[in-house]
Amino acid sequence: MSTPLTQADIDREIAELRELREREIGAGAGGAGDGREAHHPSRDYGPYRSTVLRHPRQPLIALKDPDAAELAGPVFGVTDVTALDADLTRQHLAEPLGERITVHGRVLDRNGRPVRGQLVEIWQANASGRYPHQRDDHPAPLDPNFTGVGRCLTGDDGGYAFTTIKPGAYPWRNHTNAWRPAHIHFSVFGTAFTQRLVTQMYFPNDPLFPYDPIFNSVTDERARQRMIAAYEHDLSVPEWSLGYRWDIVLDGPAATWMEEGR
């Protein structure tokens, strides 16, 4: 059984995170001279412990036959995606437990133009902060009526919409008393599986932000704020769900942070 953290321990960890962040900003935060902007996280961000083991150390390997890689990936046709896929509250016989929410947004390019017909996927923990995965042994209840996965295609305006349950926080053993803020994982596939981009959407005013190394690996404050959805009352459905807006910008200076090499 782990020893509870004192306030002094928490303050010391926050100070260490802040010191490391300032060093990375000064060094360009891109690691090994790759010229990336300072707000982009290092692939081996120390406080996020698994990146030390998992980050790439060798140059990328150029494929001799790029088309062969496309054949190895999954294929999604327009007819495969239904309205039920985007409503995670209606995928089972009964309703899931938790706070029902709707998330609206647009997928945009660097010039603010809509990116049409893109497959957007989400996956998340349930309201108790647990995934229906065999390796998730967090002692929180599973919800038999919530699988936590969904997908949709963007419309002509680049828009997407999901109805789901607000996920709970959960422990993740990265460090003592480590808890992940509530978040939803997003992926955008582009025109091929090998172009897949993955990111996370957070919720406003989460008290766990200062303690989360993944969130704080993004050292630029403006970039971090782009990872947080905005509550919009006009998107809430009366007596049904609370509404959030979160746009995804694929590249450029206003790009949404994507999880490179993770």
mmCIF file of N, CA, C and O in Angstrom, residues 13 17 20-21 24 41-42 45-51 172-181 200 202 208-219 224 227 257 262:
data_model
loop_
_atom_site.group_PDB
_atom_site.id
_atom_site.type_symbol
_atom_site.label_atom_id
_atom_site.label_comp_id
_atom_site.label_asym_id
_atom_site.label_seq_id
_atom_site.Cartn_x
_atom_site.Cartn_y
_atom_site.Cartn_z
ATOM 1 N N GLU A 13 6.819 17.969 -6.375
ATOM 2 C CA GLU A 13 6.604 17.404 -7.714
ATOM 3 C C GLU A 13 6.210 18.488 -8.705
ATOM 4 O O GLU A 13 6.653 18.486 -9.854
ATOM 5 N N LEU A 17 8.247 19.493 -12.083
ATOM 6 C CA LEU A 17 7.615 19.583 -13.401
ATOM 7 C C LEU A 17 7.855 20.939 -14.032
ATOM 8 O O LEU A 17 8.162 21.057 -15.216
ATOM 9 N N LEU A 20 11.536 21.314 -15.154
ATOM 10 C CA LEU A 20 11.793 20.559 -16.385
ATOM 11 C C LEU A 20 11.165 21.245 -17.581
ATOM 12 O O LEU A 20 11.751 21.334 -18.660
ATOM 13 N N ARG A 21 9.958 21.777 -17.407
ATOM 14 C CA ARG A 21 9.276 22.470 -18.502
ATOM 15 C C ARG A 21 10.077 23.686 -18.945
ATOM 16 O O ARG A 21 10.253 23.942 -20.131
ATOM 17 N N GLU A 24 13.060 22.658 -20.976
ATOM 18 C CA GLU A 24 12.703 22.210 -22.331
ATOM 19 C C GLU A 24 12.361 23.390 -23.223
ATOM 20 O O GLU A 24 12.679 23.407 -24.405
ATOM 21 N N PRO A 41 5.791 18.764 -27.316
ATOM 22 C CA PRO A 41 6.436 18.004 -26.236
ATOM 23 C C PRO A 41 7.579 17.147 -26.728
ATOM 24 O O PRO A 41 7.593 16.662 -27.843
ATOM 25 N N SER A 42 8.552 16.950 -25.841
ATOM 26 C CA SER A 42 9.632 16.030 -26.132
ATOM 27 C C SER A 42 9.098 14.611 -26.159
ATOM 28 O O SER A 42 8.209 14.253 -25.388
ATOM 29 N N TYR A 45 9.650 12.722 -22.565
ATOM 30 C CA TYR A 45 9.358 13.665 -21.488
ATOM 31 C C TYR A 45 9.461 12.939 -20.149
ATOM 32 O O TYR A 45 8.662 12.048 -19.835
ATOM 33 N N GLY A 46 10.467 13.295 -19.344
ATOM 34 C CA GLY A 46 10.815 12.570 -18.137
ATOM 35 C C GLY A 46 9.669 12.253 -17.191
ATOM 36 O O GLY A 46 9.507 11.095 -16.771
ATOM 37 N N PRO A 47 8.842 13.239 -16.802
ATOM 38 C CA PRO A 47 7.761 12.932 -15.851
ATOM 39 C C PRO A 47 6.739 11.936 -16.384
ATOM 40 O O PRO A 47 6.050 11.284 -15.600
ATOM 41 N N TYR A 48 6.596 11.827 -17.715
ATOM 42 C CA TYR A 48 5.726 10.812 -18.319
ATOM 43 C C TYR A 48 6.602 9.581 -18.515
ATOM 44 O O TYR A 48 7.215 9.390 -19.555
ATOM 45 N N ARG A 49 6.682 8.721 -17.513
ATOM 46 C CA ARG A 49 7.761 7.751 -17.395
ATOM 47 C C ARG A 49 7.836 6.774 -18.564
ATOM 48 O O ARG A 49 8.924 6.366 -18.978
ATOM 49 N N SER A 50 6.714 6.337 -19.103
ATOM 50 C CA SER A 50 6.774 5.315 -20.148
ATOM 51 C C SER A 50 7.388 5.832 -21.438
ATOM 52 O O SER A 50 7.854 5.039 -22.259
ATOM 53 N N THR A 51 7.434 7.159 -21.632
ATOM 54 C CA THR A 51 8.051 7.669 -22.857
ATOM 55 C C THR A 51 9.544 7.416 -22.872
ATOM 56 O O THR A 51 10.156 7.329 -23.941
ATOM 57 N N TRP A 172 -3.166 5.879 -12.687
ATOM 58 C CA TRP A 172 -2.412 5.234 -13.769
ATOM 59 C C TRP A 172 -0.969 4.880 -13.401
ATOM 60 O O TRP A 172 -0.186 4.461 -14.219
ATOM 61 N N ARG A 173 -0.611 4.988 -12.125
ATOM 62 C CA ARG A 173 0.642 4.435 -11.597
ATOM 63 C C ARG A 173 1.895 5.016 -12.234
ATOM 64 O O ARG A 173 2.970 4.406 -12.160
ATOM 65 N N ASN A 174 1.806 6.155 -12.862
ATOM 66 C CA ASN A 174 3.006 6.789 -13.405
ATOM 67 C C ASN A 174 3.921 7.265 -12.280
ATOM 68 O O ASN A 174 5.141 7.220 -12.395
ATOM 69 N N HIS A 175 3.340 7.733 -11.196
ATOM 70 C CA HIS A 175 4.066 8.189 -10.017
ATOM 71 C C HIS A 175 3.121 8.033 -8.824
ATOM 72 O O HIS A 175 1.973 7.621 -8.984
ATOM 73 N N THR A 176 3.573 8.379 -7.652
ATOM 74 C CA THR A 176 2.746 8.235 -6.465
ATOM 75 C C THR A 176 1.496 9.103 -6.562
ATOM 76 O O THR A 176 1.577 10.285 -6.866
ATOM 77 N N ASN A 177 0.354 8.494 -6.327
ATOM 78 C CA ASN A 177 -0.930 9.207 -6.338
ATOM 79 C C ASN A 177 -1.208 9.867 -7.690
ATOM 80 O O ASN A 177 -1.700 10.993 -7.762
ATOM 81 N N ALA A 178 -0.889 9.167 -8.764
ATOM 82 C CA ALA A 178 -1.076 9.706 -10.121
ATOM 83 C C ALA A 178 -2.496 9.432 -10.600
ATOM 84 O O ALA A 178 -2.953 8.283 -10.596
ATOM 85 N N TRP A 179 -3.184 10.483 -11.022
ATOM 86 C CA TRP A 179 -4.547 10.379 -11.563
ATOM 87 C C TRP A 179 -4.620 11.141 -12.867
ATOM 88 O O TRP A 179 -4.137 12.267 -12.961
ATOM 89 N N ARG A 180 -5.230 10.533 -13.875
ATOM 90 C CA ARG A 180 -5.425 11.213 -15.141
ATOM 91 C C ARG A 180 -6.667 12.089 -15.071
ATOM 92 O O ARG A 180 -7.720 11.665 -14.602
ATOM 93 N N PRO A 181 -6.601 13.322 -15.566
ATOM 94 C CA PRO A 181 -7.815 14.138 -15.676
ATOM 95 C C PRO A 181 -8.818 13.466 -16.617
ATOM 96 O O PRO A 181 -8.448 12.647 -17.463
ATOM 97 N N GLN A 200 -5.975 14.051 -27.407
ATOM 98 C CA GLN A 200 -6.892 13.925 -26.274
ATOM 99 C C GLN A 200 -7.628 15.239 -26.061
ATOM 100 O O GLN A 200 -7.037 16.313 -26.198
ATOM 101 N N TYR A 202 -9.735 17.424 -23.211
ATOM 102 C CA TYR A 202 -9.958 17.548 -21.778
ATOM 103 C C TYR A 202 -11.171 18.442 -21.508
ATOM 104 O O TYR A 202 -11.726 19.063 -22.425
ATOM 105 N N LEU A 208 -7.105 18.342 -11.720
ATOM 106 C CA LEU A 208 -5.967 17.443 -11.888
ATOM 107 C C LEU A 208 -4.953 17.932 -12.918
ATOM 108 O O LEU A 208 -3.880 17.329 -13.065
ATOM 109 N N PHE A 209 -5.242 19.007 -13.628
ATOM 110 C CA PHE A 209 -4.311 19.502 -14.653
ATOM 111 C C PHE A 209 -2.888 19.710 -14.116
ATOM 112 O O PHE A 209 -1.920 19.290 -14.753
ATOM 113 N N PRO A 210 -2.702 20.365 -12.967
ATOM 114 C CA PRO A 210 -1.327 20.629 -12.514
ATOM 115 C C PRO A 210 -0.525 19.378 -12.194
ATOM 116 O O PRO A 210 0.702 19.432 -12.123
ATOM 117 N N TYR A 211 -1.206 18.238 -12.007
ATOM 118 C CA TYR A 211 -0.527 17.023 -11.568
ATOM 119 C C TYR A 211 -0.355 15.997 -12.686
ATOM 120 O O TYR A 211 0.145 14.895 -12.429
ATOM 121 N N ASP A 212 -0.755 16.324 -13.911
ATOM 122 C CA ASP A 212 -0.758 15.341 -14.990
ATOM 123 C C ASP A 212 0.414 15.575 -15.942
ATOM 124 O O ASP A 212 0.434 16.565 -16.676
ATOM 125 N N PRO A 213 1.410 14.673 -15.973
ATOM 126 C CA PRO A 213 2.557 14.869 -16.858
ATOM 127 C C PRO A 213 2.204 14.863 -18.335
ATOM 128 O O PRO A 213 2.890 15.516 -19.128
ATOM 129 N N ILE A 214 1.182 14.110 -18.740
ATOM 130 C CA ILE A 214 0.828 14.081 -20.162
ATOM 131 C C ILE A 214 0.321 15.452 -20.592
ATOM 132 O O ILE A 214 0.771 16.011 -21.604
ATOM 133 N N PHE A 215 -0.590 16.023 -19.829
ATOM 134 C CA PHE A 215 -1.094 17.355 -20.141
ATOM 135 C C PHE A 215 0.029 18.384 -20.097
ATOM 136 O O PHE A 215 0.145 19.239 -20.974
ATOM 137 N N ASN A 216 0.907 18.285 -19.097
ATOM 138 C CA ASN A 216 1.960 19.276 -18.924
ATOM 139 C C ASN A 216 3.171 19.045 -19.808
ATOM 140 O O ASN A 216 4.072 19.888 -19.838
ATOM 141 N N SER A 217 3.206 17.923 -20.547
ATOM 142 C CA SER A 217 4.288 17.750 -21.511
ATOM 143 C C SER A 217 4.168 18.748 -22.657
ATOM 144 O O SER A 217 5.144 19.017 -23.357
ATOM 145 N N VAL A 218 2.967 19.285 -22.848
ATOM 146 C CA VAL A 218 2.780 20.375 -23.815
ATOM 147 C C VAL A 218 3.136 21.662 -23.081
ATOM 148 O O VAL A 218 2.392 22.127 -22.220
ATOM 149 N N THR A 219 4.287 22.225 -23.386
ATOM 150 C CA THR A 219 4.841 23.294 -22.556
ATOM 151 C C THR A 219 4.318 24.675 -22.901
ATOM 152 O O THR A 219 4.488 25.605 -22.125
ATOM 153 N N ARG A 224 -1.742 24.152 -24.759
ATOM 154 C CA ARG A 224 -2.484 23.375 -23.761
ATOM 155 C C ARG A 224 -3.959 23.762 -23.745
ATOM 156 O O ARG A 224 -4.833 22.904 -23.640
ATOM 157 N N MET A 227 -6.292 22.095 -26.081
ATOM 158 C CA MET A 227 -6.651 20.708 -25.788
ATOM 159 C C MET A 227 -7.899 20.619 -24.904
ATOM 160 O O MET A 227 -8.393 19.522 -24.646
ATOM 161 N N TRP A 257 -2.531 19.714 -30.477
ATOM 162 C CA TRP A 257 -1.412 18.826 -30.154
ATOM 163 C C TRP A 257 -1.772 17.392 -30.486
ATOM 164 O O TRP A 257 -2.844 16.910 -30.128
ATOM 165 N N ARG A 262 3.761 7.997 -29.646
ATOM 166 C CA ARG A 262 3.290 7.419 -28.387
ATOM 167 C C ARG A 262 2.160 6.477 -28.672
ATOM 168 O O ARG A 262 1.422 6.633 -29.597
#
